[in-house]
N, CA, C and O atoms as a DFTB+ gen file, in Angstrom:
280 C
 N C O
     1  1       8.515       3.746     151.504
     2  2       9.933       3.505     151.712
     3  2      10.394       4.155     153.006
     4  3       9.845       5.148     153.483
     5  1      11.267       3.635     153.456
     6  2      12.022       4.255     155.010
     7  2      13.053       4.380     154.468
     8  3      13.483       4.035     153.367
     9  1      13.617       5.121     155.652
    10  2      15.581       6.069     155.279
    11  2      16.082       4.287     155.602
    12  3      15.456       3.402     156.184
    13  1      17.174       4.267     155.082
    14  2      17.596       3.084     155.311
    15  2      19.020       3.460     156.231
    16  3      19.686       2.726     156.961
    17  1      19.183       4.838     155.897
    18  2      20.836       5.564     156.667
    19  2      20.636       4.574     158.272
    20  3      19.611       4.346     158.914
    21  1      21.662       4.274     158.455
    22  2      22.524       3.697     159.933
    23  2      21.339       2.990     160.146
    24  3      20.850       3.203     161.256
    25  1      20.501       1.937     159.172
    26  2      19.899       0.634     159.544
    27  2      20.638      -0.446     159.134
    28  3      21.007      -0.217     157.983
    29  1      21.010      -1.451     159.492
    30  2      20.756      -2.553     158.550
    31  2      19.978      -3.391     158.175
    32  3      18.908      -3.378     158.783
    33  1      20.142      -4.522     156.993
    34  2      18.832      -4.638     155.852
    35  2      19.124      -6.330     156.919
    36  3      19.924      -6.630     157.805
    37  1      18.307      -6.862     156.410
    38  2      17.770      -8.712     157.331
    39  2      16.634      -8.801     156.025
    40  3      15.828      -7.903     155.781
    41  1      16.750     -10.015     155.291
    42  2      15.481     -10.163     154.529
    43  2      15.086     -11.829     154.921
    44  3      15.774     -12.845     154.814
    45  1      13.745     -11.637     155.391
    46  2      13.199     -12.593     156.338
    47  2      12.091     -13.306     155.490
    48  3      10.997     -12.759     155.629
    49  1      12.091     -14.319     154.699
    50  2      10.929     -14.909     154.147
    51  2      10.643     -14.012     152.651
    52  3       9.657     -14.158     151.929
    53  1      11.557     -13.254     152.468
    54  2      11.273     -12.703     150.897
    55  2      10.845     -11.454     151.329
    56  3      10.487     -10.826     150.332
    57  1      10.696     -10.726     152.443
    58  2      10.591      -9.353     153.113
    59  2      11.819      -8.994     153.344
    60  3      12.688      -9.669     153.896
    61  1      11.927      -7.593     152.793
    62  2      13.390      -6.843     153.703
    63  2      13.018      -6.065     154.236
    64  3      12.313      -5.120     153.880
    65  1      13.748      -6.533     155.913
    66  2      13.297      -5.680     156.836
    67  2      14.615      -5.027     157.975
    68  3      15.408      -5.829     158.469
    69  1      14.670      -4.177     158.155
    70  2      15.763      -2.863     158.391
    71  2      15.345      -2.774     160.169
    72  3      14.391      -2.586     160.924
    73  1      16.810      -3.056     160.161
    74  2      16.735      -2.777     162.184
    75  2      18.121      -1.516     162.453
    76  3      18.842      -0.879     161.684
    77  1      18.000      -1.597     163.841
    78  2      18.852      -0.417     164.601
    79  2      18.492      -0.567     165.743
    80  3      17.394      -1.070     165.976
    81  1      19.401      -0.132     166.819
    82  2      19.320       0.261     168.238
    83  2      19.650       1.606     168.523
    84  3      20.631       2.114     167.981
    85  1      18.913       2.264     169.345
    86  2      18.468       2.625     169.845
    87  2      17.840       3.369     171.003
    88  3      16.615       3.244     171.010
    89  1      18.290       4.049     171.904
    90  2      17.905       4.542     173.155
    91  2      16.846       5.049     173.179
    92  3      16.654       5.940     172.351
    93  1      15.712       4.684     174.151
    94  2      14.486       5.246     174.560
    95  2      14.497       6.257     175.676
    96  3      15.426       6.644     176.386
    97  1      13.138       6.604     175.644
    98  2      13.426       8.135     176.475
    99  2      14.037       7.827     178.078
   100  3      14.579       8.784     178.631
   101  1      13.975       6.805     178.661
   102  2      14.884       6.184     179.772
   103  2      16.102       5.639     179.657
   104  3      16.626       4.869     180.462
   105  1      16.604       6.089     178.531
   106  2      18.001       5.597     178.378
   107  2      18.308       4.147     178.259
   108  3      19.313       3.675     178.792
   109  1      17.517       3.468     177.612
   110  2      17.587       1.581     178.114
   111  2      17.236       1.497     176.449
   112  3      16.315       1.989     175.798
   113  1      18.318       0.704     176.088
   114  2      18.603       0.429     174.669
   115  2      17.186      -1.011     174.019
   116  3      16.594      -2.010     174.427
   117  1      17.323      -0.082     172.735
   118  2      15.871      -1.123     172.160
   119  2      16.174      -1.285     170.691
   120  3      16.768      -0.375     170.112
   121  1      15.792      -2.433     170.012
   122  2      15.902      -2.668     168.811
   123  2      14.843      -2.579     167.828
   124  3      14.196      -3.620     167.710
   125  1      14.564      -1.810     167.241
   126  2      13.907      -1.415     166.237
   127  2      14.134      -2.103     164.757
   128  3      15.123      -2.036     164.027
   129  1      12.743      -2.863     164.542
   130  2      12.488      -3.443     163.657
   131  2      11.276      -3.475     162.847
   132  3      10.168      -3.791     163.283
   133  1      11.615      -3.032     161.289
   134  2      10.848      -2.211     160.322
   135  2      11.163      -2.884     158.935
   136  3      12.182      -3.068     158.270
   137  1       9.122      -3.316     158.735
   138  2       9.563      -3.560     157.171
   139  2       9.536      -2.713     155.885
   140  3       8.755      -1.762     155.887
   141  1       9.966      -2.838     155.254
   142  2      10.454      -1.706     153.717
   143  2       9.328      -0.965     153.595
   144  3       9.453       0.149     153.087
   145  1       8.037      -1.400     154.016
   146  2       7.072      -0.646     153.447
   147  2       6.398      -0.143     154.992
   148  3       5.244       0.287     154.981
   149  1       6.949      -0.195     155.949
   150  2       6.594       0.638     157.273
   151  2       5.077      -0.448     158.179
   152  3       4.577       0.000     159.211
   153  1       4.584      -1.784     157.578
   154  2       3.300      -2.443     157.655
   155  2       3.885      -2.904     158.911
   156  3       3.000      -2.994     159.762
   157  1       5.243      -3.288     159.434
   158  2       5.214      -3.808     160.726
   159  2       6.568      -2.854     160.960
   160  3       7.502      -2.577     160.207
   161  1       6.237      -2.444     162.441
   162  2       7.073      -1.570     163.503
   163  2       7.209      -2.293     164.641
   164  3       6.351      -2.207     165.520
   165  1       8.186      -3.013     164.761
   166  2       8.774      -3.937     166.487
   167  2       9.854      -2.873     167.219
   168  3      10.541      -2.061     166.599
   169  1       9.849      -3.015     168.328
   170  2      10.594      -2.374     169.372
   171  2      10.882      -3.694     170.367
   172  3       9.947      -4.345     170.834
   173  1      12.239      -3.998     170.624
   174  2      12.423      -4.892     171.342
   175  2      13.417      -4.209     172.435
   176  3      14.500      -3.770     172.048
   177  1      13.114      -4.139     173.541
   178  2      14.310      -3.727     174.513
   179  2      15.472      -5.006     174.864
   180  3      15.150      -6.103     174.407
   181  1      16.207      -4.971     175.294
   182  2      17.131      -5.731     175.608
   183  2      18.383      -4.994     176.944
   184  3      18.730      -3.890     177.364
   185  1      18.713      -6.584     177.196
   186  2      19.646      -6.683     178.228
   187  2      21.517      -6.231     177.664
   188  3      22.119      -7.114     177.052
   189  1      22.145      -5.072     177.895
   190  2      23.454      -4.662     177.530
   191  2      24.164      -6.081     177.257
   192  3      24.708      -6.193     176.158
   193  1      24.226      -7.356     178.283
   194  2      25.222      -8.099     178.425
   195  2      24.660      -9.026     176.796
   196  3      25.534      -9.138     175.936
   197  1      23.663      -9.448     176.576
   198  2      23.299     -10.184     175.187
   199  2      24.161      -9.420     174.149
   200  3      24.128      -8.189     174.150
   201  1      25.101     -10.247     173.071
   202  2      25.510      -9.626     172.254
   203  2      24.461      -9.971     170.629
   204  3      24.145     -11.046     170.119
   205  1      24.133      -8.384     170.160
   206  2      23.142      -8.089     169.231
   207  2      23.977      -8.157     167.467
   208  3      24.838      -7.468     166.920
   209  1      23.280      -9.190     167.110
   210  2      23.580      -9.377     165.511
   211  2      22.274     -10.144     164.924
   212  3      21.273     -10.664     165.418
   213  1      22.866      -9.925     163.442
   214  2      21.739     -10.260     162.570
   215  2      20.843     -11.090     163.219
   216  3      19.780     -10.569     163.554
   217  1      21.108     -12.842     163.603
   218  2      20.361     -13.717     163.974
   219  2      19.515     -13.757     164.873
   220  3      18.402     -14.282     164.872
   221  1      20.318     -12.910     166.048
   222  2      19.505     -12.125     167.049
   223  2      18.058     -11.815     166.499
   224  3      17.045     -12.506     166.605
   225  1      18.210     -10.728     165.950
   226  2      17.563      -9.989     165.399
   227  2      16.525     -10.901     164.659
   228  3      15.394     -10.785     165.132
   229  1      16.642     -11.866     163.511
   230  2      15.917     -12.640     162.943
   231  2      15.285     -13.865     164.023
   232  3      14.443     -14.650     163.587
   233  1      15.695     -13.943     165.251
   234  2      14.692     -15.212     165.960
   235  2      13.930     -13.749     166.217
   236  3      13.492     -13.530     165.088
   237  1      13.612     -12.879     166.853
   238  2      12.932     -12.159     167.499
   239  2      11.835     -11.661     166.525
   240  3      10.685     -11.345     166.829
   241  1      12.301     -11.653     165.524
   242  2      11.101     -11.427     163.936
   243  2      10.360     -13.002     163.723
   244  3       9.131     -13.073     163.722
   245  1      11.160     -14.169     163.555
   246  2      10.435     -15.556     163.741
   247  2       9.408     -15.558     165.128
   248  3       8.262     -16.001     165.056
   249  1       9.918     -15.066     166.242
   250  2       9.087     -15.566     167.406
   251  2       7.648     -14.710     167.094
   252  3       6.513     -15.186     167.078
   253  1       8.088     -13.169     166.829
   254  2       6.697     -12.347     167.082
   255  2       5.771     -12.984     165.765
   256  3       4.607     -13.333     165.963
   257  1       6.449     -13.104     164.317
   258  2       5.326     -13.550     163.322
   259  2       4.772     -15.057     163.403
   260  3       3.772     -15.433     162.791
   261  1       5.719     -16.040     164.415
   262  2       5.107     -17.474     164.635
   263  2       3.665     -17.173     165.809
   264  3       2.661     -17.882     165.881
   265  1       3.945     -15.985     166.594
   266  2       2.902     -15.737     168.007
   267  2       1.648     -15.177     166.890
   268  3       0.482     -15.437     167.188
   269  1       1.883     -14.561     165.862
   270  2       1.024     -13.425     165.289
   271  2       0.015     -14.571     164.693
   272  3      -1.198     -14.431     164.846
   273  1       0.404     -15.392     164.197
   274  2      -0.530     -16.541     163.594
   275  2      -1.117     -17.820     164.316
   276  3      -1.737     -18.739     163.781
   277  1      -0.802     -17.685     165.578
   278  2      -1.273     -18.602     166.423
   279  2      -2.647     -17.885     166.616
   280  3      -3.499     -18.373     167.359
């Protein structure tokens, strides 16, 4: 199990999986994406001007698990 404090939950295909942003050690904001049981850890950086919500968040989980099975 992960802290779920100041994530929110996205359940993607019958997985719930918990994101947040983020600042990295260069100060350049990243989205962190984690499933319930810790088996996948994504880090996505991003551009300030894109505005970040759920769907966001869910193509970027579709793109990496559609690349993962190719």
């Amino acid at each position: 199990m992960i802290s779920t404090k100041g994530k929110r939950k996205l359940e993607y295909k019958g997985i719930n999986y918990y994101w947040n942003i983020r600042k990295d050690s260069a100060h350049i904001p990243c989205i962190h994406i984690m499933s319930e049981d810790k088996a996948l850890q994504l880090i996505f950086s991003f551009d300030r001007e894109i505005g970040i919500g759920t769907q966001y968040v869910k193509k970027l989980l579709e793109k990496y698990l559609e690349e993962k099975q190719d």
